[in-house]
PDB file of C-alpha atoms in Angstrom:
ATOM      1  CA  MET S   1      94.611 105.294  85.964  1.00 38.00           C
ATOM      2  CA  HIS S   2      97.511 106.436  88.983  1.00 39.00           C
ATOM      3  CA  ASN S   3     100.259 107.866  86.526  1.00 38.00           C
ATOM      4  CA  CYS S   4     101.811 110.812  88.506  1.00 41.00           C
ATOM      5  CA  ILE S   5     104.536 111.388  90.954  1.00 44.00           C
ATOM      6  CA  SER S   6     106.160 114.461  91.173  1.00 41.00           C
ATOM      7  CA  GLY S   7     107.394 117.714  89.443  1.00 37.00           C
ATOM      8  CA  TYR S   8     102.868 118.940  89.250  1.00 34.00           C
ATOM      9  CA  PRO S   9     101.860 121.426  91.501  1.00 34.00           C
ATOM     10  CA  CYS S  10     101.074 120.898  95.410  1.00 35.00           C
ATOM     11  CA  SER S  11      98.639 121.488  98.350  1.00 37.00           C
ATOM     12  CA  SER S  12      99.394 121.058 101.447  1.00 36.00           C
ATOM     13  CA  SER S  13      97.377 118.694 103.126  1.00 39.00           C
ATOM     14  CA  SER S  14      96.701 119.143 106.886  1.00 37.00           C
ATOM     15  CA  SER S  15      99.818 117.535 108.225  1.00 37.00           C
ATOM     16  CA  GLY S  16     101.893 119.966 106.094  1.00 36.00           C
ATOM     17  CA  ILE S  17     102.850 116.939 103.725  1.00 35.00           C
ATOM     18  CA  PRO S  18     102.712 118.219 100.057  1.00 38.00           C
ATOM     19  CA  SER S  19     100.441 116.252  98.091  1.00 40.00           C
ATOM     20  CA  ARG S  20     100.582 115.929  94.807  1.00 43.00           C
ATOM     21  CA  THR S  21      98.124 115.190  91.718  1.00 38.00           C
ATOM     22  CA  CYS S  22      97.824 115.950  87.816  1.00 29.00           C
ATOM     23  CA  PRO S  23      95.628 116.463  85.703  1.00 28.00           C
ATOM     24  CA  SER S  24      95.169 112.806  84.433  1.00 34.00           C
ATOM     25  CA  CYS S  25      95.291 111.416  87.886  1.00 43.00           C
ATOM     26  CA  GLN S  26      92.175 109.647  89.164  1.00 64.00           C
ATOM     27  CA  ASP S  27      93.856 109.513  92.665  1.00 72.00           C
ATOM     28  CA  PRO S  28      96.315 112.134  94.674  1.00 83.00           C
ATOM     29  CA  LEU S  29      99.726 110.834  95.747  1.00 88.00           C
ATOM     30  CA  HIS S  30     100.494 112.034  99.059  1.00 91.00           C
ATOM     31  CA  PRO S  31     104.711 111.239  99.872  1.00 93.00           C
ATOM     32  CA  ILE S  32     104.880 109.913 103.351  1.00 95.00           C
ATOM     33  CA  ALA S  33     108.351 108.895 103.402  1.00 95.00           C
ATOM     34  CA  GLY S  34     111.563 109.249 101.929  1.00 93.00           C
ATOM     35  CA  CYS S  35     114.356 106.721 101.598  1.00 90.00           C
ATOM     36  CA  GLY S  36     118.312 107.258 102.545  1.00 89.00           C
ATOM     37  CA  ALA S  37     118.392 106.124  98.283  1.00 88.00           C
ATOM     38  CA  GLY S  38     116.189 109.271  97.342  1.00 91.00           C
ATOM     39  CA  GLY S  39     113.622 107.298  97.032  1.00 93.00           C
ATOM     40  CA  THR S  40     109.403 108.160  97.978  1.00 94.00           C
ATOM     41  CA  TYR S  41     106.522 106.406  99.708  1.00 96.00           C
ATOM     42  CA  TYR S  42     104.051 107.842  98.480  1.00 94.00           C
ATOM     43  CA  LEU S  43      99.947 106.328 100.073  1.00 94.00           C
ATOM     44  CA  CYS S  44      97.811 106.364  97.125  1.00 92.00           C
ATOM     45  CA  GLY S  45      94.142 108.185  96.828  1.00 88.00           C
ATOM     46  CA  GLU S  46      92.236 110.242  99.173  1.00 88.00           C
ATOM     47  CA  ALA S  47      91.666 110.239 102.817  1.00 87.00           C
ATOM     48  CA  GLY S  48      88.873 107.496 104.005  1.00 88.00           C
ATOM     49  CA  ALA S  49      88.828 105.467 100.294  1.00 86.00           C
ATOM     50  CA  GLU S  50      87.929 102.028 101.018  1.00 86.00           C
ATOM     51  CA  GLU S  51      91.880 101.115  99.046  1.00 87.00           C
ATOM     52  CA  ARG S  52      94.631 103.312 100.055  1.00 93.00           C
ATOM     53  CA  PRO S  53      97.957 100.938  98.928  1.00 95.00           C
ATOM     54  CA  VAL S  54     101.363 102.058  99.052  1.00 96.00           C
ATOM     55  CA  LEU S  55     103.876 103.136  96.239  1.00 95.00           C
ATOM     56  CA  TYR S  56     107.233 103.139  96.599  1.00 95.00           C
ATOM     57  CA  ALA S  57     109.114 104.908  93.920  1.00 93.00           C
ATOM     58  CA  ASP S  58     113.062 104.881  93.244  1.00 92.00           C
ATOM     59  CA  SER S  59     115.415 108.341  91.879  1.00 90.00           C
ATOM     60  CA  GLU S  60     116.296 106.073  89.197  1.00 90.00           C
ATOM     61  CA  GLY S  61     112.393 105.182  88.241  1.00 89.00           C
ATOM     62  CA  GLN S  62     111.385 102.489  89.211  1.00 92.00           C
ATOM     63  CA  THR S  63     108.228 101.975  91.100  1.00 93.00           C
ATOM     64  CA  THR S  64     106.349  99.090  92.889  1.00 95.00           C
ATOM     65  CA  LEU S  65     103.618  98.704  95.683  1.00 95.00           C
ATOM     66  CA  ILE S  66     105.025  97.460  98.565  1.00 97.00           C
ATOM     67  CA  GLY S  67     101.708  97.226 100.601  1.00 97.00           C
ATOM     68  CA  ALA S  68      97.622  97.228 100.236  1.00 95.00           C
ATOM     69  CA  ASN S  69      97.941  99.511 102.978  1.00 96.00           C
ATOM     70  CA  LEU S  70      99.902 101.459 105.852  1.00 96.00           C
ATOM     71  CA  VAL S  71      99.511  98.698 107.915  1.00 96.00           C
ATOM     72  CA  GLU S  72     101.085  96.178 105.454  1.00 97.00           C
ATOM     73  CA  ALA S  73     103.799  98.098 103.929  1.00 97.00           C
ATOM     74  CA  ILE S  74     104.965  99.639 107.474  1.00 97.00           C
ATOM     75  CA  THR S  75     104.487  95.885 108.310  1.00 97.00           C
ATOM     76  CA  LEU S  76     107.507  95.141 105.530  1.00 97.00           C
ATOM     77  CA  ILE S  77     109.410  97.767 106.438  1.00 97.00           C
ATOM     78  CA  ALA S  78     110.099  96.145 110.089  1.00 97.00           C
ATOM     79  CA  VAL S  79     110.805  93.111 108.810  1.00 97.00           C
ATOM     80  CA  LEU S  80     112.248  93.102 105.287  1.00 97.00           C
ATOM     81  CA  PRO S  81     114.577  96.563 105.873  1.00 96.00           C
ATOM     82  CA  PHE S  82     116.291  95.226 102.657  1.00 95.00           C
ATOM     83  CA  TRP S  83     112.824  94.470 100.745  1.00 96.00           C
ATOM     84  CA  CYS S  84     114.093  96.275  98.165  1.00 94.00           C
ATOM     85  CA  ASP S  85     117.439  93.695  97.466  1.00 94.00           C
ATOM     86  CA  LEU S  86     114.681  91.676  96.640  1.00 94.00           C
ATOM     87  CA  ALA S  87     114.562  92.576  93.274  1.00 93.00           C
ATOM     88  CA  LYS S  88     118.085  91.653  92.468  1.00 92.00           C
ATOM     89  CA  SER S  89     117.078  88.245  93.193  1.00 90.00           C
ATOM     90  CA  PHE S  90     119.503  88.247  96.502  1.00 94.00           C
ATOM     91  CA  ALA S  91     117.791  85.875  99.004  1.00 94.00           C
ATOM     92  CA  ILE S  92     116.287  86.362 101.964  1.00 95.00           C
ATOM     93  CA  SER S  93     118.691  84.064 104.541  1.00 95.00           C
ATOM     94  CA  GLU S  94     121.360  86.271 102.940  1.00 96.00           C
ATOM     95  CA  LEU S  95     120.246  89.202 103.060  1.00 96.00           C
ATOM     96  CA  GLY S  96     119.036  88.890 106.766  1.00 96.00           C
ATOM     97  CA  SER S  97     122.188  87.456 107.494  1.00 96.00           C
ATOM     98  CA  ASP S  98     124.084  90.362 106.127  1.00 97.00           C
ATOM     99  CA  LEU S  99     121.664  92.879 108.182  1.00 97.00           C
ATOM    100  CA  ARG S 100     122.239  90.734 111.673  1.00 97.00           C
ATOM    101  CA  ALA S 101     126.143  90.627 110.963  1.00 97.00           C
ATOM    102  CA  ASP S 102     125.699  94.513 110.834  1.00 97.00           C
ATOM    103  CA  HIS S 103     123.063  94.644 113.604  1.00 97.00           C
ATOM    104  CA  PRO S 104     122.737  92.109 116.017  1.00 98.00           C
ATOM    105  CA  ASP S 105     120.015  93.101 117.554  1.00 98.00           C
ATOM    106  CA  PHE S 106     117.836  93.431 115.153  1.00 97.00           C
ATOM    107  CA  ASP S 107     115.049  91.035 116.102  1.00 97.00           C
ATOM    108  CA  ALA S 108     114.632  92.563 119.369  1.00 97.00           C
ATOM    109  CA  GLU S 109     114.327  95.682 117.996  1.00 97.00           C
ATOM    110  CA  ARG S 110     112.005  94.988 115.627  1.00 97.00           C
ATOM    111  CA  ASP S 111     109.853  93.032 117.649  1.00 97.00           C
ATOM    112  CA  ARG S 112     110.241  95.989 119.933  1.00 97.00           C
ATOM    113  CA  LEU S 113     109.003  98.118 117.150  1.00 97.00           C
ATOM    114  CA  LEU S 114     105.881  95.882 116.190  1.00 98.00           C
ATOM    115  CA  HIS S 115     105.038  95.641 119.313  1.00 97.00           C
ATOM    116  CA  ALA S 116     104.992  99.348 120.373  1.00 97.00           C
ATOM    117  CA  LEU S 117     103.063 100.042 116.822  1.00 97.00           C
ATOM    118  CA  GLY S 118     100.274  97.022 118.016  1.00 97.00           C
ATOM    119  CA  LEU S 119     101.520  95.187 114.669  1.00 97.00           C
ATOM    120  CA  ALA S 120     101.620  91.754 114.193  1.00 96.00           C
ATOM    121  CA  SER S 121     104.570  89.805 113.845  1.00 94.00           C
ATOM    122  CA  VAL S 122     104.968  88.135 110.527  1.00 96.00           C
ATOM    123  CA  SER S 123     107.860  85.997 109.386  1.00 96.00           C
ATOM    124  CA  GLU S 124     110.508  87.471 106.813  1.00 96.00           C
ATOM    125  CA  GLY S 125     109.023  84.287 104.268  1.00 95.00           C
ATOM    126  CA  GLU S 126     105.228  85.914 104.797  1.00 96.00           C
ATOM    127  CA  ALA S 127     105.989  89.671 104.160  1.00 97.00           C
ATOM    128  CA  ALA S 128     108.347  88.087 101.331  1.00 96.00           C
ATOM    129  CA  ALA S 129     105.249  86.562  99.746  1.00 96.00           C
ATOM    130  CA  CYS S 130     102.869  89.742 101.195  1.00 96.00           C
ATOM    131  CA  LEU S 131     104.969  92.303  99.107  1.00 96.00           C
ATOM    132  CA  LEU S 132     105.589  90.017  95.921  1.00 95.00           C
ATOM    133  CA  ALA S 133     101.755  89.648  95.526  1.00 96.00           C
ATOM    134  CA  VAL S 134     100.768  93.745  96.178  1.00 96.00           C
ATOM    135  CA  ALA S 135     103.700  93.977  93.899  1.00 96.00           C
ATOM    136  CA  ALA S 136     102.214  92.018  90.921  1.00 95.00           C
ATOM    137  CA  ARG S 137      99.268  94.568  90.745  1.00 93.00           C
ATOM    138  CA  THR S 138     101.110  97.519  90.512  1.00 91.00           C
ATOM    139  CA  ALA S 139     100.857  97.369  86.448  1.00 88.00           C
ATOM    140  CA  PRO S 140      99.037  99.057  85.644  1.00 85.00           C
ATOM    141  CA  ASP S 141      96.876 101.160  87.138  1.00 85.00           C
ATOM    142  CA  TYR S 142      99.438 102.138  90.206  1.00 88.00           C
ATOM    143  CA  VAL S 143     102.671 103.160  86.975  1.00 87.00           C
ATOM    144  CA  PRO S 144     103.512 106.648  87.543  1.00 84.00           C
ATOM    145  CA  ARG S 145     105.133 108.488  84.641  1.00 80.00           C
ATOM    146  CA  ILE S 146     108.410 110.367  85.080  1.00 76.00           C
ATOM    147  CA  PRO S 147     107.812 114.441  85.476  1.00 73.00           C
ATOM    148  CA  ASP S 148     109.292 115.810  82.479  1.00 76.00           C
ATOM    149  CA  GLY S 149     108.920 116.416  79.159  1.00 77.00           C
ATOM    150  CA  ASN S 150     108.075 112.811  77.395  1.00 79.00           C
ATOM    151  CA  HIS S 151     106.222 111.566  80.938  1.00 77.00           C
ATOM    152  CA  LEU S 152     107.143 108.298  80.370  1.00 83.00           C
ATOM    153  CA  PRO S 153     106.099 105.073  82.738  1.00 86.00           C
ATOM    154  CA  TYR S 154     108.428 104.558  85.681  1.00 88.00           C
ATOM    155  CA  GLU S 155     109.506 101.371  85.467  1.00 92.00           C
ATOM    156  CA  LEU S 156     108.611  98.216  87.490  1.00 94.00           C
ATOM    157  CA  LEU S 157     111.304  97.087  90.426  1.00 95.00           C
ATOM    158  CA  PHE S 158     109.671  93.829  90.442  1.00 94.00           C
ATOM    159  CA  PRO S 159     108.891  92.823  86.356  1.00 85.00           C
ATOM    160  CA  SER S 160     107.309  89.844  86.714  1.00 68.00           C
ATOM    161  CA  SER S 161     104.826  88.216  89.007  1.00 49.00           C
ATOM    162  CA  PRO S 162     106.585  85.512  91.427  1.00 43.00           C
ATOM    163  CA  ALA S 163     106.777  81.958  90.038  1.00 39.00           C
TER     164      ALA S 163
END
């Protein structure tokens, strides 16, 4: 069970990013990035492990897997920077239109980023389908617990499987 996030003793990895663990975790969760809303992205497991999904935990106690691996997670974030809003049942087309209205060069910038990283381009629909498929795997193995006295589990950001 991968069930701890923050508030436990940290040890620094060779990269300088603190690794978080707790006695009941089978695999450590390594914080790899943060977001402007206060959430944290974690790479699950040990280096060299066969499976290393990426978990997102927000500051409000919600969580989800966003990629089966780091490449999948980075691709999702590049293609769907508004991926969190999909949990609120907003339509991809509406979110994409709003994004492009504010950032008219988004498509070109996204394509340059994916090319520079050597990542395959995928459609917004494909990225969303991948997100929902991996999010459905969050429970029970990747639901962290809130680091307080009660250690209650985080809530799922995408509580139900895709239709």
